[in-house]
PDB file of C-alpha atoms in Angstrom:
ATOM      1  CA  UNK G   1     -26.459 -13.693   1.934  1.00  0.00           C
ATOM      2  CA  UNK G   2     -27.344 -10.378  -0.168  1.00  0.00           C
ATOM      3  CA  UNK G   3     -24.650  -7.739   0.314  1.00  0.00           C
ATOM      4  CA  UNK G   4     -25.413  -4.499  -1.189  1.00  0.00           C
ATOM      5  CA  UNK G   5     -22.346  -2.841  -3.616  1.00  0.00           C
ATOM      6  CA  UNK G   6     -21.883  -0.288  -0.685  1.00  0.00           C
ATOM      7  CA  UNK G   7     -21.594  -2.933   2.291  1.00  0.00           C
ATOM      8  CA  UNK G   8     -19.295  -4.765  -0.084  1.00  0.00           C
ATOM      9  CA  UNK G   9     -17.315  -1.760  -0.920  1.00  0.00           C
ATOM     10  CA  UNK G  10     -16.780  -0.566   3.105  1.00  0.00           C
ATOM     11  CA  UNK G  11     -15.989  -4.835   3.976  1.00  0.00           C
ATOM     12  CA  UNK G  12     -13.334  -5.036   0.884  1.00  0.00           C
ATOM     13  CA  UNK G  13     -11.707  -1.305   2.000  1.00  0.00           C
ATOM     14  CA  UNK G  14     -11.756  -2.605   5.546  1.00  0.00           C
ATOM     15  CA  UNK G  15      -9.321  -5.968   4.265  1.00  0.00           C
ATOM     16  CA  UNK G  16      -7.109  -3.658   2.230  1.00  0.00           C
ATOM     17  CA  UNK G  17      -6.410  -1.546   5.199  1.00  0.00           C
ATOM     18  CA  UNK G  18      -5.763  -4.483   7.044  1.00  0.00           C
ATOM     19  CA  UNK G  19      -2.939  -4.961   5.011  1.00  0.00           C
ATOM     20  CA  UNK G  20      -1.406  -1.864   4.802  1.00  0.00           C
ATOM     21  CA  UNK G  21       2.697  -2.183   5.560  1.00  0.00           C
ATOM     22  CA  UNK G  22       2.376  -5.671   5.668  1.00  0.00           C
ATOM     23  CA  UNK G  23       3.633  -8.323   2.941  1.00  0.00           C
ATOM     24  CA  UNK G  24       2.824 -11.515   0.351  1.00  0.00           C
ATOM     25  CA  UNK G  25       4.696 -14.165   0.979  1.00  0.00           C
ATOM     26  CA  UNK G  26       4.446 -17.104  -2.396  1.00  0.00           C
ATOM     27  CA  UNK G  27       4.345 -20.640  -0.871  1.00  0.00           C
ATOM     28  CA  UNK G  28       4.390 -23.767  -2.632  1.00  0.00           C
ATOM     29  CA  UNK G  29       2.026 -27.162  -1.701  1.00  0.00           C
ATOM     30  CA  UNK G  30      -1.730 -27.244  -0.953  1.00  0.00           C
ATOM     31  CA  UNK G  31      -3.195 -23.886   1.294  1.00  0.00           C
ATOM     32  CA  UNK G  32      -4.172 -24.648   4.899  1.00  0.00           C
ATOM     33  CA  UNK G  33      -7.881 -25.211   5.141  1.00  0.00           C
ATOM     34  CA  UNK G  34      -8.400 -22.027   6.138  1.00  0.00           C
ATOM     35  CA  UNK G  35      -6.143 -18.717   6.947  1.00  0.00           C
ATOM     36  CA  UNK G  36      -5.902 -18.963  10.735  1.00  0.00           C
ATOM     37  CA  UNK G  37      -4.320 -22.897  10.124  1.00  0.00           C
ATOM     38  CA  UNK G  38      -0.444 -22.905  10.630  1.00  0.00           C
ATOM     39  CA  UNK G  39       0.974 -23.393   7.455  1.00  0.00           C
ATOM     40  CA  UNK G  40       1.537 -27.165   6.834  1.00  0.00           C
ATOM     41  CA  UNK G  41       4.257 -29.927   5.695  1.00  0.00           C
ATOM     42  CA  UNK G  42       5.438 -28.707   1.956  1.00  0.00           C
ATOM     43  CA  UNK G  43       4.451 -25.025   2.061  1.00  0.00           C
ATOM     44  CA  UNK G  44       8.076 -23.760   1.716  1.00  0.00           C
ATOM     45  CA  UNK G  45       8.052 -20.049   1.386  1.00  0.00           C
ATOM     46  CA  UNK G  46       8.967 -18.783  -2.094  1.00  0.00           C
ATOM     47  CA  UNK G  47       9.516 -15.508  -1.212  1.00  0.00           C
ATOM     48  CA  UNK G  48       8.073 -11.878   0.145  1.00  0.00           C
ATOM     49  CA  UNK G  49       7.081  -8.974  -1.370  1.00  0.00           C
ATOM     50  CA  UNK G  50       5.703  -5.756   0.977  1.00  0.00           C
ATOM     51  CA  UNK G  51       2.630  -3.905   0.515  1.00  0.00           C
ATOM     52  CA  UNK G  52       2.406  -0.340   0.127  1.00  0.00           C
ATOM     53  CA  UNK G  53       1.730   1.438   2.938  1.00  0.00           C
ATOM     54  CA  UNK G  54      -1.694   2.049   1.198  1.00  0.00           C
ATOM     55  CA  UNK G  55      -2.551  -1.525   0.339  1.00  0.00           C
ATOM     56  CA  UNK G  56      -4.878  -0.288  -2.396  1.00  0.00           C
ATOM     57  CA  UNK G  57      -4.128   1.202  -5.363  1.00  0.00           C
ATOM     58  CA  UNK G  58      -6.912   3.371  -6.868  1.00  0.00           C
ATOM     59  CA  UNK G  59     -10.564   2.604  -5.522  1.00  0.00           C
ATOM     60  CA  UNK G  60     -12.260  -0.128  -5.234  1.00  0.00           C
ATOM     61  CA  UNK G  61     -15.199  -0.708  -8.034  1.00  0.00           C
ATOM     62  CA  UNK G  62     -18.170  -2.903  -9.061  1.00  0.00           C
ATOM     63  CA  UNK G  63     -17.652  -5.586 -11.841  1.00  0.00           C
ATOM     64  CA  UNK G  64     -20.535  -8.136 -12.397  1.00  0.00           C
ATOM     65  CA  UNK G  65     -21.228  -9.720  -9.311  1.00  0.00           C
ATOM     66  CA  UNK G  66     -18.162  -8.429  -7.155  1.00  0.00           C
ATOM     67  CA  UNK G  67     -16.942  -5.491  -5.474  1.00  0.00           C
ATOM     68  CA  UNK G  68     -12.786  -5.277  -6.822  1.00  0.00           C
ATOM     69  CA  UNK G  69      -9.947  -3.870  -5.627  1.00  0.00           C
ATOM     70  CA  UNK G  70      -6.063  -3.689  -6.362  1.00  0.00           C
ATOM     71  CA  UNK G  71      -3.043  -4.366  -4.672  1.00  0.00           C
ATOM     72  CA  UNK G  72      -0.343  -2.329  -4.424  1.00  0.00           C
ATOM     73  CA  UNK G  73       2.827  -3.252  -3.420  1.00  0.00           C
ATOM     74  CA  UNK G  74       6.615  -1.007  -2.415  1.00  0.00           C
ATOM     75  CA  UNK G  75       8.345  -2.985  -5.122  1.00  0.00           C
ATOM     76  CA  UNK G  76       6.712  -4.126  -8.750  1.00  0.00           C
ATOM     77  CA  UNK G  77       8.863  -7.460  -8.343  1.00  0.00           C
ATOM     78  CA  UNK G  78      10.813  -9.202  -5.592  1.00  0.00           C
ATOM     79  CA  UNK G  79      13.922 -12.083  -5.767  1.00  0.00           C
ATOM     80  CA  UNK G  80      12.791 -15.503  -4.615  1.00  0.00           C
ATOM     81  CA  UNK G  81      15.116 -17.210  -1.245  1.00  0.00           C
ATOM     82  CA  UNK G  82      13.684 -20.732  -2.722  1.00  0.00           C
ATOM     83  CA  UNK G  83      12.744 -22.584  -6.164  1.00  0.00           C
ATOM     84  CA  UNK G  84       9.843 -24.594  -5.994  1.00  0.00           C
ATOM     85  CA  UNK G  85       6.023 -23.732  -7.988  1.00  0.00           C
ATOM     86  CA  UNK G  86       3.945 -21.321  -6.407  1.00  0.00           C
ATOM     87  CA  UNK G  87       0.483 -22.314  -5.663  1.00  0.00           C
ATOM     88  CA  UNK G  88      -1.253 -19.702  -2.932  1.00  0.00           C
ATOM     89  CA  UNK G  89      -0.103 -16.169  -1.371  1.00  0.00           C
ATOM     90  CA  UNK G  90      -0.645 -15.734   1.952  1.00  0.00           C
ATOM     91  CA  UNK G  91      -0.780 -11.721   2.899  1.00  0.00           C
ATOM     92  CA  UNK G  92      -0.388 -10.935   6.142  1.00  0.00           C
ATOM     93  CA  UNK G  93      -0.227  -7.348   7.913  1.00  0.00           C
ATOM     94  CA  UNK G  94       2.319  -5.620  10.360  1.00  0.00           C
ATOM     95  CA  UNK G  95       1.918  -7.743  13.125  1.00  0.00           C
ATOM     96  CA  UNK G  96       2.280  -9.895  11.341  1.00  0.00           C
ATOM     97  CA  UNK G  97      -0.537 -12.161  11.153  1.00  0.00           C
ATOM     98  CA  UNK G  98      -2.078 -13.955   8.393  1.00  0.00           C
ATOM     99  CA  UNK G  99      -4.799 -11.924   6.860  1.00  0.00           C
ATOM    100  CA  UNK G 100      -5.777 -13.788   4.132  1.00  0.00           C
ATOM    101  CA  UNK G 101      -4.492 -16.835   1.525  1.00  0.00           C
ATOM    102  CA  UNK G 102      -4.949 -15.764  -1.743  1.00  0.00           C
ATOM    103  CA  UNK G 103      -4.688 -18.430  -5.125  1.00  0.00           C
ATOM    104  CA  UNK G 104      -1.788 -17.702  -7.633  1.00  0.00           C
ATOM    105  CA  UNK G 105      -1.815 -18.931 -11.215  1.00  0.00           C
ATOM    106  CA  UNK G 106       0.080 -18.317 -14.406  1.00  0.00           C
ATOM    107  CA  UNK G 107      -1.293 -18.668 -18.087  1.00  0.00           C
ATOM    108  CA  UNK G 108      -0.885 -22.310 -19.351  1.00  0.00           C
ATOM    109  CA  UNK G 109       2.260 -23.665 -20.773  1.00  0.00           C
ATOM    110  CA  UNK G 110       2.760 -26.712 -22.968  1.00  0.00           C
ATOM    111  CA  UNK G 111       5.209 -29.278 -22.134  1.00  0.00           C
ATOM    112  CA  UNK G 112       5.666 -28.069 -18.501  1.00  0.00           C
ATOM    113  CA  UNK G 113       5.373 -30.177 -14.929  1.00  0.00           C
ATOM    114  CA  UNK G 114       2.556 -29.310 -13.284  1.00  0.00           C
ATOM    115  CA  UNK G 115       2.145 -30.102  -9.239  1.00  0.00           C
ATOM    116  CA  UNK G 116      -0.990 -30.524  -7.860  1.00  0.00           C
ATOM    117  CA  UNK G 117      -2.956 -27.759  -6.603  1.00  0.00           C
ATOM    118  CA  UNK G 118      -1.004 -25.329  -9.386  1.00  0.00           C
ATOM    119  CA  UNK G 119      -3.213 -23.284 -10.956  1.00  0.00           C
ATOM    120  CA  UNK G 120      -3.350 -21.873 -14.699  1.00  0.00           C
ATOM    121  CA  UNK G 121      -5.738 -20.028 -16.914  1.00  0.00           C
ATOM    122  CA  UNK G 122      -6.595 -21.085 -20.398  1.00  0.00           C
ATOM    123  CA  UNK G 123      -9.109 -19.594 -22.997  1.00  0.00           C
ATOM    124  CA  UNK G 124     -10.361 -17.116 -20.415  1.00  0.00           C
ATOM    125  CA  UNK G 125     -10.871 -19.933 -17.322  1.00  0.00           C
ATOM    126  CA  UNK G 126      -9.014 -20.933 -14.477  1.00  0.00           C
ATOM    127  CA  UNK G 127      -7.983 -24.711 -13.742  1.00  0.00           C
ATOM    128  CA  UNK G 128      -6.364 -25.928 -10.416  1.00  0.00           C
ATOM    129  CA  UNK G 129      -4.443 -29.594 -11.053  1.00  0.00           C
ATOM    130  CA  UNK G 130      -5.432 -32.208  -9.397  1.00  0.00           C
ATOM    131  CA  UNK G 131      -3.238 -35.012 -10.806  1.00  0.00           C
ATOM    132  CA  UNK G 132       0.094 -34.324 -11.464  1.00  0.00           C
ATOM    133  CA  UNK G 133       2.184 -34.542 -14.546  1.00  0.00           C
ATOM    134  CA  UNK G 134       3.561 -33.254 -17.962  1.00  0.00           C
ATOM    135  CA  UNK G 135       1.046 -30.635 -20.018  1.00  0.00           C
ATOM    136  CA  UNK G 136       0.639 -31.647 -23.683  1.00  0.00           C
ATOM    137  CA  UNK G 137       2.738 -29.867 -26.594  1.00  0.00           C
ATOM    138  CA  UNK G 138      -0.353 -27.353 -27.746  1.00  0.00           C
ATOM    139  CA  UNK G 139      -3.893 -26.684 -26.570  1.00  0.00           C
ATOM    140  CA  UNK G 140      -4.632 -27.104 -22.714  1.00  0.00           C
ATOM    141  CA  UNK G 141      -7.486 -27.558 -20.359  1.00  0.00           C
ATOM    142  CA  UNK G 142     -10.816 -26.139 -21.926  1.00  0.00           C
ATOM    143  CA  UNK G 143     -14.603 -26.847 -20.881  1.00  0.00           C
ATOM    144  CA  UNK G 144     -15.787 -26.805 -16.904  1.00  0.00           C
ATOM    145  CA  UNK G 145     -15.293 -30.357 -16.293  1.00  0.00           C
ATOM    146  CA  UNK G 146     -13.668 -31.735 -13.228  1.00  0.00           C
ATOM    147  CA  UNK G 147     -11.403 -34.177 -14.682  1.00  0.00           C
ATOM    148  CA  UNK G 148     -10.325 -32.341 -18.295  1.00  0.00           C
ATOM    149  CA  UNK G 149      -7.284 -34.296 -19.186  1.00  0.00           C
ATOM    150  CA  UNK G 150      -3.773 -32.403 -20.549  1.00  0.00           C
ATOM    151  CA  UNK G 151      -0.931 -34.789 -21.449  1.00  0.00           C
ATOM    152  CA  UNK G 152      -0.766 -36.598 -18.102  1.00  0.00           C
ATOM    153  CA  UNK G 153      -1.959 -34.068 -15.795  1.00  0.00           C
ATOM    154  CA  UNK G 154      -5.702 -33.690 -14.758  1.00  0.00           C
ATOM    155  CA  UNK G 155      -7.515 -30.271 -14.332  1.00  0.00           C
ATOM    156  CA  UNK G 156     -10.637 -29.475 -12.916  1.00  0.00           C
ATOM    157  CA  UNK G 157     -12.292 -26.282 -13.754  1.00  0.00           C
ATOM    158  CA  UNK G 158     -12.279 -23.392 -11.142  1.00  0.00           C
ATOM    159  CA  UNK G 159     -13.948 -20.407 -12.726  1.00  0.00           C
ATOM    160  CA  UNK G 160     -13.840 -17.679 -15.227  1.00  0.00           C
ATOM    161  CA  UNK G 161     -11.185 -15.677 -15.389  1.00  0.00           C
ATOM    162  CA  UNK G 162      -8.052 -15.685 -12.854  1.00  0.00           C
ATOM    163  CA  UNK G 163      -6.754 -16.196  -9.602  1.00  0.00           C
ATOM    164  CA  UNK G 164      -5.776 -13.155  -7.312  1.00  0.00           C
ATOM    165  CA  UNK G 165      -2.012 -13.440  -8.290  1.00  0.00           C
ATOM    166  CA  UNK G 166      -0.883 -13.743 -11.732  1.00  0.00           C
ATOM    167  CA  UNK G 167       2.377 -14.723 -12.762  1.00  0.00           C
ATOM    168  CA  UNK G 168       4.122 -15.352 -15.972  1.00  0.00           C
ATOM    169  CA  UNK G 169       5.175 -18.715 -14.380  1.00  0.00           C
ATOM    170  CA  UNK G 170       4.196 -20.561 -11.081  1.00  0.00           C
ATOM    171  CA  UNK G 171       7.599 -22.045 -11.395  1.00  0.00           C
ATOM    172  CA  UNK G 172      10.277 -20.097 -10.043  1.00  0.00           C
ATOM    173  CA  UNK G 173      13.863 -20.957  -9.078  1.00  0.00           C
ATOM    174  CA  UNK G 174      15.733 -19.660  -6.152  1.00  0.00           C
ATOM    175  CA  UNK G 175      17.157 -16.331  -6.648  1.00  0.00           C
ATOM    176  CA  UNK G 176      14.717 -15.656  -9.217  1.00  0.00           C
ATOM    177  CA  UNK G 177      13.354 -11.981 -10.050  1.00  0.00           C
ATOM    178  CA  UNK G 178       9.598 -12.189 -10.098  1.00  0.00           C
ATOM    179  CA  UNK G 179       7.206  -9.414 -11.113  1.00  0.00           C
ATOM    180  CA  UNK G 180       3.837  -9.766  -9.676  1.00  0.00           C
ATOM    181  CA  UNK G 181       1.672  -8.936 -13.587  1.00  0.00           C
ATOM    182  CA  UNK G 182      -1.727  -8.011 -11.471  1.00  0.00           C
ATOM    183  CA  UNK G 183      -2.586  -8.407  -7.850  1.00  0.00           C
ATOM    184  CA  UNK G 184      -6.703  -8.060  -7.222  1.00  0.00           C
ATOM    185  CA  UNK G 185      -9.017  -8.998  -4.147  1.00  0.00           C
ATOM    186  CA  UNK G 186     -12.604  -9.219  -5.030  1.00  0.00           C
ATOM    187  CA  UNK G 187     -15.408  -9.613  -2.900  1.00  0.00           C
ATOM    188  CA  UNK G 188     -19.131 -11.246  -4.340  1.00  0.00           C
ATOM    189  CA  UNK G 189     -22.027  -8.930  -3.807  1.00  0.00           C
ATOM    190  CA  UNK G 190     -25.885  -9.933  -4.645  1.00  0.00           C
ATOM    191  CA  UNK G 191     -28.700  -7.654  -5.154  1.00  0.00           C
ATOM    192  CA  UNK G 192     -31.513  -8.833  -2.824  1.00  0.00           C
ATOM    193  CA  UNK G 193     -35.178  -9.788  -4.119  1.00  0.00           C
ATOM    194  CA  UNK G 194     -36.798  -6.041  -5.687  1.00  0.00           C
ATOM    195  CA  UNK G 195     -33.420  -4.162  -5.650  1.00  0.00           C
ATOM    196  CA  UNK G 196     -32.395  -1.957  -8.327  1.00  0.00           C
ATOM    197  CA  UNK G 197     -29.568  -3.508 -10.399  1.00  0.00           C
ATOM    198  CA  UNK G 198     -25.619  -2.361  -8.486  1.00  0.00           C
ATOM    199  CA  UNK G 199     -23.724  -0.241 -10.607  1.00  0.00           C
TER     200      UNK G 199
END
């Protein structure tokens, strides 16, 4: 599919609207398959933090291949009702229904238990876990290999950059303050055969 900047702009404004009012809610375990699944066994909710009643904060702009926009929420942080390690968002609107799921990672810590399906960036990349266990004392997951080894967990390369949700640490304790460090959605845009470059 080729979606032009424009198309991608007016889709991505549509979502953020969608949200408007509503909230994020931080869950722990691995996401549904997709965002109209009921949540399933070990996604405890972390805790919830609303939106704005303008969703998006600024405008929404081209960068590379995507059409970006950030979230904006009533509160910069929010105090967690459960401990456990965050590993997708799901934001739903006033209804509420789920809108969309949305990953979460944190930069890469040494000596730390990781759970599968946590995810963390590292030298500009993102990694999601897929085997469990302790990181090592210095260095981390580089390369885009699916089975990059880190102490005793196992990563597997995502993509460049970082999830939707960054936080200082995926790992949060109950009655924990948590400030959300940058909240984007992004949305990929092509340009088709003979088009003129998006800016």
């Amino acid at each position: 599919m080729n979606l032009s900047a424009a198309a991608g702009t007016s889709a991505l404004t549509q979502l953020f609207t969608a949200l408007n009012g509503g909230s994020l809610t931080l869950y722990t375990g691995t996401p549904p398959a997709d965002v109209a699944a009921a949540l399933v066994a070990g996604n405890t909710a972390l805790g919830t933090v609303d939106f704005a009643a303008a969703a998006l904060s600024g405008s929404i702009t081209t960068s590379g291949d995507n059409v970006v926009g950030t979230l904006a929420f009533a509160a910069s942080s929010f105090t967690t009702g459960a401990a456990g390690t965050a590993t997708f968002a799901r934001a739903s609107n006033t209804t509420p229904a789920a809108v969309i799921d949305l990953g979460v990672c944190s930069p890469w810590l040494a000596s730390t238990t990781i759970v599968v399906d946590q995810m963390a960036t590292n030298g500009g990349n993102l990694y999601i876990c897929t085997t469990a266990g302790t990181t090592a004392s210095s260095g981390g997951p580089t390369g885009t290999g699916s089975a990059i080894t880190d102490g005793t967990v196992t990563w597997s390369y995502v993509q460049a950059g970082n999830a939707s949700i960054v936080l200082n640490n995926a790992a949060v304790t109950a009655n924990l303050t948590v400030t959300i460090n940058s909240a984007t959605m992004s949305l990929p845009i092509t340009n088709p055969v003979g088009s003129a470059p998006v800016t």
